[in-house]
């Protein structure tokens, strides 16, 4: 059955590699509509370790201090990296912007997530569904990067698409949800399944239509 592609994607890379300024990313799997891609070689081991290292001490504080993170659907802890000078953060944000084809300033900033055994992020949509002030500058796409290997569990799953992505250090999953057809956007419903053995570290970049920072 031939699928007809009707909507434009911003993830318009030719072939199965993405050459950014400093790294060659592999497109391992790709679904066209909605555009969802599993990516390899996004981050080096050292970059993953550095992102974890600089986040570790902030995780609990962010959970208490930030209203964003206290919710039944997300039992993990998380933190937005503070906008301080860090070579790895700048390098990763720049690379992400080249992968997603959107300027760095449209990104909300790296959000680090840590899931312990039993913790999860129940199925949700990353875009805002209520009509509030975000309508002018909505989220349009997401890149979730895996910072470590999880012994068991912790997959990013898309219940409507029969797709489940195993967290592997340095890999990532990309998806976008700015389509005219709302049913395509709804297909990006996704969650982080509970960690069964080990722990999970991930870094999310949510991308806005317009400049955000
Ligand atoms: O942890 C995951 O696999 C998913 C994270 C996620 O959905 C998000 O940060 O919006
Ligand atoms: Fe999400």
Tab-separated table of N, CA, C and O and ligand atoms in Angstrom, residues 74 113 115 121-127 139 142 144 156 158 175 177 188-192 204 206, ligand 2:
chain	number	residue	atom	x	y	z
A	74	UNK	N	4.080	12.253	35.436
A	74	UNK	CA	5.536	12.157	35.339
A	74	UNK	C	6.107	11.913	36.719
A	74	UNK	O	6.145	12.796	37.551
A	113	UNK	N	16.116	14.481	32.316
A	113	UNK	CA	15.175	13.640	33.049
A	113	UNK	C	15.902	12.458	33.669
A	113	UNK	O	16.798	11.893	33.031
A	115	UNK	N	14.938	8.814	35.636
A	115	UNK	CA	13.923	7.859	36.077
A	115	UNK	C	14.620	6.764	36.873
A	115	UNK	O	15.538	6.118	36.364
A	121	UNK	N	6.879	8.117	32.572
A	121	UNK	CA	6.217	9.324	32.064
A	121	UNK	C	5.067	8.781	31.219
A	121	UNK	O	5.284	8.253	30.135
A	122	UNK	N	3.866	8.869	31.768
A	122	UNK	CA	2.718	8.259	31.099
A	122	UNK	C	2.450	8.935	29.749
A	122	UNK	O	2.916	10.054	29.495
A	123	UNK	N	1.719	8.249	28.883
A	123	UNK	CA	1.487	8.734	27.517
A	123	UNK	C	0.916	10.156	27.534
A	123	UNK	O	-0.021	10.448	28.281
A	124	UNK	N	1.502	11.005	26.736
A	124	UNK	CA	1.116	12.421	26.688
A	124	UNK	C	1.472	12.997	25.326
A	124	UNK	O	2.186	12.386	24.536
A	125	UNK	N	1.002	14.205	25.091
A	125	UNK	CA	1.368	14.972	23.898
A	125	UNK	C	2.297	16.083	24.364
A	125	UNK	O	2.103	16.644	25.441
A	126	UNK	N	3.297	16.421	23.565
A	126	UNK	CA	4.224	17.473	23.986
A	126	UNK	C	3.692	18.864	23.669
A	126	UNK	O	4.166	19.844	24.240
A	127	UNK	N	2.739	18.946	22.734
A	127	UNK	CA	2.208	20.278	22.410
A	127	UNK	C	1.085	20.624	23.373
A	127	UNK	O	0.492	19.755	24.013
A	139	UNK	N	4.977	24.697	20.623
A	139	UNK	CA	5.985	23.670	20.383
A	139	UNK	C	5.666	23.001	19.047
A	139	UNK	O	4.494	22.749	18.748
A	142	UNK	N	10.107	17.659	18.960
A	142	UNK	CA	10.824	17.204	20.159
A	142	UNK	C	11.975	16.296	19.767
A	142	UNK	O	11.831	15.470	18.870
A	144	UNK	N	14.300	13.664	21.940
A	144	UNK	CA	14.650	13.040	23.223
A	144	UNK	C	15.948	12.260	23.017
A	144	UNK	O	16.001	11.373	22.164
A	156	UNK	N	10.794	4.608	25.052
A	156	UNK	CA	9.871	5.662	24.646
A	156	UNK	C	8.877	4.990	23.696
A	156	UNK	O	9.275	4.437	22.673
A	158	UNK	N	5.104	4.851	21.487
A	158	UNK	CA	4.065	5.602	20.771
A	158	UNK	C	2.894	4.649	20.605
A	158	UNK	O	2.879	3.833	19.672
A	175	UNK	N	10.444	13.657	16.859
A	175	UNK	CA	9.082	13.638	16.289
A	175	UNK	C	8.546	15.051	16.217
A	175	UNK	O	8.963	15.942	16.956
A	177	UNK	N	4.941	17.720	15.288
A	177	UNK	CA	3.479	17.728	15.503
A	177	UNK	C	2.872	19.097	15.224
A	177	UNK	O	2.115	19.626	16.039
A	188	UNK	N	1.346	11.434	17.673
A	188	UNK	CA	2.632	11.535	18.384
A	188	UNK	C	2.478	11.333	19.897
A	188	UNK	O	3.429	11.550	20.643
A	189	UNK	N	1.300	10.919	20.324
A	189	UNK	CA	1.139	10.538	21.740
A	189	UNK	C	2.271	9.567	22.101
A	189	UNK	O	2.544	8.638	21.352
A	190	UNK	N	2.923	9.838	23.227
A	190	UNK	CA	4.074	9.001	23.579
A	190	UNK	C	4.296	9.023	25.084
A	190	UNK	O	3.789	9.919	25.770
A	191	UNK	N	5.055	8.085	25.562
A	191	UNK	CA	5.390	8.054	26.990
A	191	UNK	C	6.732	7.389	27.197
A	191	UNK	O	7.322	6.834	26.270
A	192	UNK	N	7.220	7.483	28.417
A	192	UNK	CA	8.441	6.767	28.801
A	192	UNK	C	8.001	5.632	29.711
A	192	UNK	O	7.451	5.889	30.790
A	204	UNK	N	15.792	16.143	26.861
A	204	UNK	CA	14.778	16.521	25.883
A	204	UNK	C	15.017	17.958	25.414
A	204	UNK	O	15.309	18.839	26.227
A	206	UNK	N	12.646	20.591	23.498
A	206	UNK	CA	11.360	20.920	22.872
A	206	UNK	C	11.576	22.156	22.010
A	206	UNK	O	12.175	23.151	22.469
B	2	LIG	FE1	7.087	14.011	25.775
